[in-house]
Coordinates of C-alpha atoms in Angstrom, one line a residue:
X25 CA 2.6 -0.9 -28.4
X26 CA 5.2 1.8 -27.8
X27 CA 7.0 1.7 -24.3
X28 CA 4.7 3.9 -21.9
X29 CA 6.2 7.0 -20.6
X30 CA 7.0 6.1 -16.8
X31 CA 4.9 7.7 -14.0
X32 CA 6.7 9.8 -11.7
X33 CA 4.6 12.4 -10.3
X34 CA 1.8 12.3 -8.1
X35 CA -0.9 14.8 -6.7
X36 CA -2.6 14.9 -3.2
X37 CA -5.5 17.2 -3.4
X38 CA -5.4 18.4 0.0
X39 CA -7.3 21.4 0.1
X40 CA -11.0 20.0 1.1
X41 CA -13.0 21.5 4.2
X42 CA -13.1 18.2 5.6
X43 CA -16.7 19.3 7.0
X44 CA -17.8 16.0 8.2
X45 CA -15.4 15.9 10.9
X46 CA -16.2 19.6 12.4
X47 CA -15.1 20.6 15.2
X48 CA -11.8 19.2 14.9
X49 CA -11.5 20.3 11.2
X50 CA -11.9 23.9 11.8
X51 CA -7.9 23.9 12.9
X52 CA -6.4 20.5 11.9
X53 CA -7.0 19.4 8.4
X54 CA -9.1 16.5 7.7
X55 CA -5.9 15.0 5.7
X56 CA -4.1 15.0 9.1
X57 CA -6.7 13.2 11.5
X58 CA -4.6 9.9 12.6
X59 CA -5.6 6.6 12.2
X60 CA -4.0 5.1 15.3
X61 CA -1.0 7.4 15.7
X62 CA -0.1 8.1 11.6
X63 CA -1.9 10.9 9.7
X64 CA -4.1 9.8 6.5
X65 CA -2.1 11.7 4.1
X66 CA 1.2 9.9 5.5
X67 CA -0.4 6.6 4.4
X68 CA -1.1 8.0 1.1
X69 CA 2.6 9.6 0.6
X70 CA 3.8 6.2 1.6
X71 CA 1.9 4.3 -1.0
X72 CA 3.0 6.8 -3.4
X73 CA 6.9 5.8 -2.2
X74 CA 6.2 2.5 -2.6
X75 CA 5.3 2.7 -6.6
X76 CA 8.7 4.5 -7.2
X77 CA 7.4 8.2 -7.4
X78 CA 9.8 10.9 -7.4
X79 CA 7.9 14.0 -7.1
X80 CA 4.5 15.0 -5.1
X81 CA 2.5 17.4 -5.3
X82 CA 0.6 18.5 -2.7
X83 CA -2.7 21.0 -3.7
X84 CA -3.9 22.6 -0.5
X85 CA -5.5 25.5 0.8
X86 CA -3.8 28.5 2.3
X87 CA -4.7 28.0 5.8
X88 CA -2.5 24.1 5.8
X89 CA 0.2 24.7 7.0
X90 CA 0.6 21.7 9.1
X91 CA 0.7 19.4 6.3
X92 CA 3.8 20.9 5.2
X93 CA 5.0 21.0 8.8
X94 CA 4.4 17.2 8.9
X95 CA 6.8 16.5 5.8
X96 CA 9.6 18.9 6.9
X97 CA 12.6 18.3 9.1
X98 CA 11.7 19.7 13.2
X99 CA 15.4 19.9 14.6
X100 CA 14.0 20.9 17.9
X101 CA 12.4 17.5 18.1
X102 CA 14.4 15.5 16.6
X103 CA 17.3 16.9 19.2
X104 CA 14.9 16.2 22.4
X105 CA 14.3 13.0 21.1
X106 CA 18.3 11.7 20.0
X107 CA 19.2 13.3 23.7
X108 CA 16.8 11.1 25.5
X109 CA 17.5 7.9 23.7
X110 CA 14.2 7.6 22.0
X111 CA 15.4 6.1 19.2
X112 CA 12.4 4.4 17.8
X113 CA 10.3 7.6 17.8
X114 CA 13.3 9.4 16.0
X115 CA 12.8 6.8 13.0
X116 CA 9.3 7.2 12.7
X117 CA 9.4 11.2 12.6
X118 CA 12.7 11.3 10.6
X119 CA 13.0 11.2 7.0
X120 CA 9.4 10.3 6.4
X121 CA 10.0 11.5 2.7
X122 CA 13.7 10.5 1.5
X123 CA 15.7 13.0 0.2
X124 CA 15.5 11.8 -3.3
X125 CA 12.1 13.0 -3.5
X126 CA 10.4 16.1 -4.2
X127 CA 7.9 18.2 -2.9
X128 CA 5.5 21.1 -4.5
X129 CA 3.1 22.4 -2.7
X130 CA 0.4 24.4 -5.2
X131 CA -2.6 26.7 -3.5
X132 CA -6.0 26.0 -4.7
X133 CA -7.5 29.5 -4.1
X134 CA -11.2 28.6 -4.4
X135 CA -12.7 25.2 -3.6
X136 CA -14.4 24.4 -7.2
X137 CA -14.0 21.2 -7.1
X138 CA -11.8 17.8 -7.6
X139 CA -11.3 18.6 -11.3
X140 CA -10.0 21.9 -10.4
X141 CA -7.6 20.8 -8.2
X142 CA -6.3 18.4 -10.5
X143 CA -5.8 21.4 -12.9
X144 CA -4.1 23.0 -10.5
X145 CA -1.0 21.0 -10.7
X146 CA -0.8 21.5 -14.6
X147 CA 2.1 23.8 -14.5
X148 CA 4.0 21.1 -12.6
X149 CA 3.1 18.0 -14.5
X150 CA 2.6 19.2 -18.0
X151 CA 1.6 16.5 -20.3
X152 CA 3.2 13.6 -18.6
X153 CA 1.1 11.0 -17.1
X154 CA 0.8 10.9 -13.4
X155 CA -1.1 9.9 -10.6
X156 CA -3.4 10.9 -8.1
X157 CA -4.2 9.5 -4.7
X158 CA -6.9 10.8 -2.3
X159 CA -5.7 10.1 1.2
X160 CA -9.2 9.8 2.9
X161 CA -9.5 6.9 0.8
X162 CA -7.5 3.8 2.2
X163 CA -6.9 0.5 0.6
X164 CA -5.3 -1.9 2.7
X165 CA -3.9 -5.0 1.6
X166 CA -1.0 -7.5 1.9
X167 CA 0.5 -7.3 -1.0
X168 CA 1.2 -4.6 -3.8
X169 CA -0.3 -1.4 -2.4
X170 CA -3.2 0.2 -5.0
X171 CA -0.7 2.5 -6.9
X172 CA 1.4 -0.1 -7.7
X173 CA -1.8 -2.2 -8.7
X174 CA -2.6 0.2 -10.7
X175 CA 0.9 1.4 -12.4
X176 CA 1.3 -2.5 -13.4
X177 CA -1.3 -2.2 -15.5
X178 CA -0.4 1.8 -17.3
X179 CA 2.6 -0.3 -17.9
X180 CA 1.4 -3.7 -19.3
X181 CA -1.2 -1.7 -21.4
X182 CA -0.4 2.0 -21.6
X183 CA -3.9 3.4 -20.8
X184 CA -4.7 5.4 -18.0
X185 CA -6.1 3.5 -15.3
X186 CA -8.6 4.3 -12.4
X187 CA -9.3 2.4 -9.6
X188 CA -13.0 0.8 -8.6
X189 CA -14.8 -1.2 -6.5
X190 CA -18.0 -2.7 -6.5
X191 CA -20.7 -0.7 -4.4
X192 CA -24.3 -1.4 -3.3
X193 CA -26.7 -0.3 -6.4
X194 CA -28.5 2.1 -3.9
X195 CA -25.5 4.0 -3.6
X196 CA -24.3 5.1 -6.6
X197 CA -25.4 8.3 -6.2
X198 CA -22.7 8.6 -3.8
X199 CA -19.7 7.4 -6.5
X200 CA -18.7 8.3 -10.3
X201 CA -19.9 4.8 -12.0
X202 CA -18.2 3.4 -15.0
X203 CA -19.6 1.3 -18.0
X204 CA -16.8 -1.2 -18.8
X205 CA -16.4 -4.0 -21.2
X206 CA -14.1 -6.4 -20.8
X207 CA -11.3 -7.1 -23.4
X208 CA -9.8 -10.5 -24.4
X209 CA -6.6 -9.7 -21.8
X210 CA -9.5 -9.2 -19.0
X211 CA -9.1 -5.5 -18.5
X212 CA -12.0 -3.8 -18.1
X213 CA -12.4 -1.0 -20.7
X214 CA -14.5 2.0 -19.3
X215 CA -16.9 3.0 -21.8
X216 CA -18.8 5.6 -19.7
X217 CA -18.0 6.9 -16.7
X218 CA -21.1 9.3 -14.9
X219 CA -21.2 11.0 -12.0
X220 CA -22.9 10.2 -8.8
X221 CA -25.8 8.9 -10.9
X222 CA -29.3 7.8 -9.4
X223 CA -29.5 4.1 -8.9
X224 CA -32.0 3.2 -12.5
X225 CA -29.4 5.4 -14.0
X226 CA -26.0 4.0 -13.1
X227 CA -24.4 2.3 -15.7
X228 CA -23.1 -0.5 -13.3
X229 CA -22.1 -0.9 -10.1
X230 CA -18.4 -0.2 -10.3
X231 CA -17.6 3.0 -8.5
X232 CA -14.5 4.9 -9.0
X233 CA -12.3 5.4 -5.8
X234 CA -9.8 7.6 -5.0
X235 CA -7.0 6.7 -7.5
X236 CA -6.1 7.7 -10.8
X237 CA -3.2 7.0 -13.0
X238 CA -4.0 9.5 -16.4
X239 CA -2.6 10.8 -19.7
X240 CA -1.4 14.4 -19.4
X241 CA -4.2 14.9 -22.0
X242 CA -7.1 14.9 -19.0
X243 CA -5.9 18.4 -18.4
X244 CA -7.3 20.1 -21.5
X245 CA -10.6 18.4 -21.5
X246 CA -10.7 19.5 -17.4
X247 CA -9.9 23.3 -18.9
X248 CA -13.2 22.7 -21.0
X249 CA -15.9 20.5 -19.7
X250 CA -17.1 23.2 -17.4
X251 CA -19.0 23.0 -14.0
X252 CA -21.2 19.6 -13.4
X253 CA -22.5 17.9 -10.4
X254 CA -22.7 20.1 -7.3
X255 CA -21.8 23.2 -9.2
X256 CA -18.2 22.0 -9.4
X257 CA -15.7 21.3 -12.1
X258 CA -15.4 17.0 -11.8
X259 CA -12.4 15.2 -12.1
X260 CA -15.1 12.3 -13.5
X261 CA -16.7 14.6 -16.3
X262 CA -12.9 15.3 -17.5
X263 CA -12.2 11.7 -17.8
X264 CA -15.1 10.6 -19.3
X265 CA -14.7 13.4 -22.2
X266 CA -11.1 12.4 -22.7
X267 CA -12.1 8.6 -23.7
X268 CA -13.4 9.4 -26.9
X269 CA -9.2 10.0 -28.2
X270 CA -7.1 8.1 -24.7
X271 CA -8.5 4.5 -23.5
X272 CA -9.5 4.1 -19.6
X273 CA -9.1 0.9 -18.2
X274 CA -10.8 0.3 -14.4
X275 CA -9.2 -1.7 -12.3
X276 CA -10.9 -3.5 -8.8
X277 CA -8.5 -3.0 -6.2
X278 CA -7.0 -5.6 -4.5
X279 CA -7.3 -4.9 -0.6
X280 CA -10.0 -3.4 1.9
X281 CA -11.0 -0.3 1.2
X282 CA -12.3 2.0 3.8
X283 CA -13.4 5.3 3.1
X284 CA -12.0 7.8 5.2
X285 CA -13.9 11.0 4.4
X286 CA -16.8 9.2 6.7
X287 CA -17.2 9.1 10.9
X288 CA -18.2 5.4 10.3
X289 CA -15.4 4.7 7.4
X290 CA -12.3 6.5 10.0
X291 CA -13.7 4.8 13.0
X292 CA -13.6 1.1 10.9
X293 CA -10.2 2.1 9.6
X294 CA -8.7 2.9 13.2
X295 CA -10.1 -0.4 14.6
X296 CA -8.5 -2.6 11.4
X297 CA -5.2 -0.8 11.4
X298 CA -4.9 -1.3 15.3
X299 CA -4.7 -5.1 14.9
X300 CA -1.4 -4.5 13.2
X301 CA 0.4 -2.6 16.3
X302 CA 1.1 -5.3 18.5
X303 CA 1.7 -3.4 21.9
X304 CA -2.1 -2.5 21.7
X305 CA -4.1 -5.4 20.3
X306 CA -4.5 -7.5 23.4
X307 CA -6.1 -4.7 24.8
X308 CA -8.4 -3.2 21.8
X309 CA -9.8 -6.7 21.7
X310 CA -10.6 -7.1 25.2
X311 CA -12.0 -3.9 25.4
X312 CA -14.3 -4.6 22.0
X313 CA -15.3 -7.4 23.3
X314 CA -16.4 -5.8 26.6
X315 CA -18.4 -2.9 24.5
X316 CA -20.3 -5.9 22.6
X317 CA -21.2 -7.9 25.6
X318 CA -22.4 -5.0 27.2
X319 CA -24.6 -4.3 23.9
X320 CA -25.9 -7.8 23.8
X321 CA -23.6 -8.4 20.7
X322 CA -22.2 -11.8 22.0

């Protein structure tokens, strides 16, 4: 096997409604709701960092701004801040992206869909592999974070990679589901990948989350495979017709995943990543412990 090309680039589709979470996403998007006191798409561009990317590439809408605002440098701030001492806070607002590391930021005029947004960024990623990380989707580990999971394996194997996790049968009509076969190394080989399929339907039980590490080649099958599910061009359809000439390996994430594009997902999310800050756990625990005594929980 030839040396895979390295993966450098990565794309944040950004540009969603975020319509679960109205009111507040009718002027902040949904990418920017904090769990605890960091935004969802920082967590994402912080994985990204972590697998060595050098460029990101943000797809968005025309009215998010403030995403952009996040990642840029606010003097003003950063001033009030160095002047009263506050030099934790500076750290945490101050170079969140290094220097070494792009940013493009691409308008997705209409919303038609994941696949479209993906096509979106063709003019910047041309055919070199790349990756793509949904930020409402968090995977929260120990170890390796999910992107470097799955880069691990583009580089043991060369094949793109997406990863899954295994979901109650009665909800696959909420996921893309693979059919794999497992291959003498243990990867699993996708076979067929549908989307959002009913339950005596679904192929299996492994359903794709959100992250991808594919060829360039998904781009041309994505400019061809037309609208699917929901009226909307699917990042799953084009990956499912580009197996038939690149392999697709799926790979079960290591970590908890929690599914931020959900009330109940963000709310479970908040709870779990507020164990880590130790200035506030003492206090989240004794106040959850209140709430289920007062439910007749314990």
């Amino acid at each position: 096997m030839s040396i895979p090309r390295p993966i450098r680039k990565a794309v944040f589709p950004v540009a969603g409604m975020g319509t679960r979470f109205l009111p507040a996403t009718k002027s902040i998007p949904k990418e920017m709701l904090p769990i605890v006191d960091q935004p969802l798409i920082q967590y994402a561009v912080e994985e990204a960092l972590e697998a060595g990317l050098e460029t990101l590439i943000f797809i968005t809408s025309g009215r998010k701004h403030t995403i952009s605002d996040h990642f840029d440098s606010d003097f003003e701030l950063e001033t009030k801040l160095t002047h009263s001492g506050k030099t934790d806070l500076l750290g945490r607002i101050k170079d969140i992206v290094p220097d070494r590391v792009d940013r493009v930021y691409v308008t997705q005029t209409e919303a038609l869909g994941l696949g479209h947004a993906i096509l979106c960024a063709e003019s910047v990623i041309g055919n070199e592999p790349f990756a793509i990380l949904l930020a409402d989707d968090m995977v929260k580990n120990d170890g390796p974070g999910a992107l470097s999971q799955m880069i691990g394996v583009y580089e043991q194997t060369g094949s793109s990679v997406i990863g899954v996790e295994e979901v109650p049968p009665e909800r696959t009509s909420s996921y893309g589901i693979v059919g794999v076969q497992e291959d003498e190394a243990g990867h699993k080989s996708v076979q067929t990948m549908v989307e959002k399929p009913r339950p005596e339907d679904a192929p299996s039980n492994l359903g794709v989350i959100g992250r991808y590490v594919l060829d360039g080649s998904v781009f041309r099958y994505l400019r061809t495979i037309g609208k699917g599910s929901g009226g909307e061009i699917q990042l799953t359809d084009g990956i499912a017709a580009m197996l038939q000439d690149h392999p697709v390996l799926a790979l079960p994430l290591e970590g908890e995943r929690y599914d931020c594009g959900s009330r109940h997902g963000f709310i479970e999310a908040t709870i779990k990543y507020a164990m880590d800050h130790d200035d506030i756990r003492d206090d989240m625990l004794d106040h959850m412990a209140g709430l289920l005594e007062s439910h007749g929980r314990i």
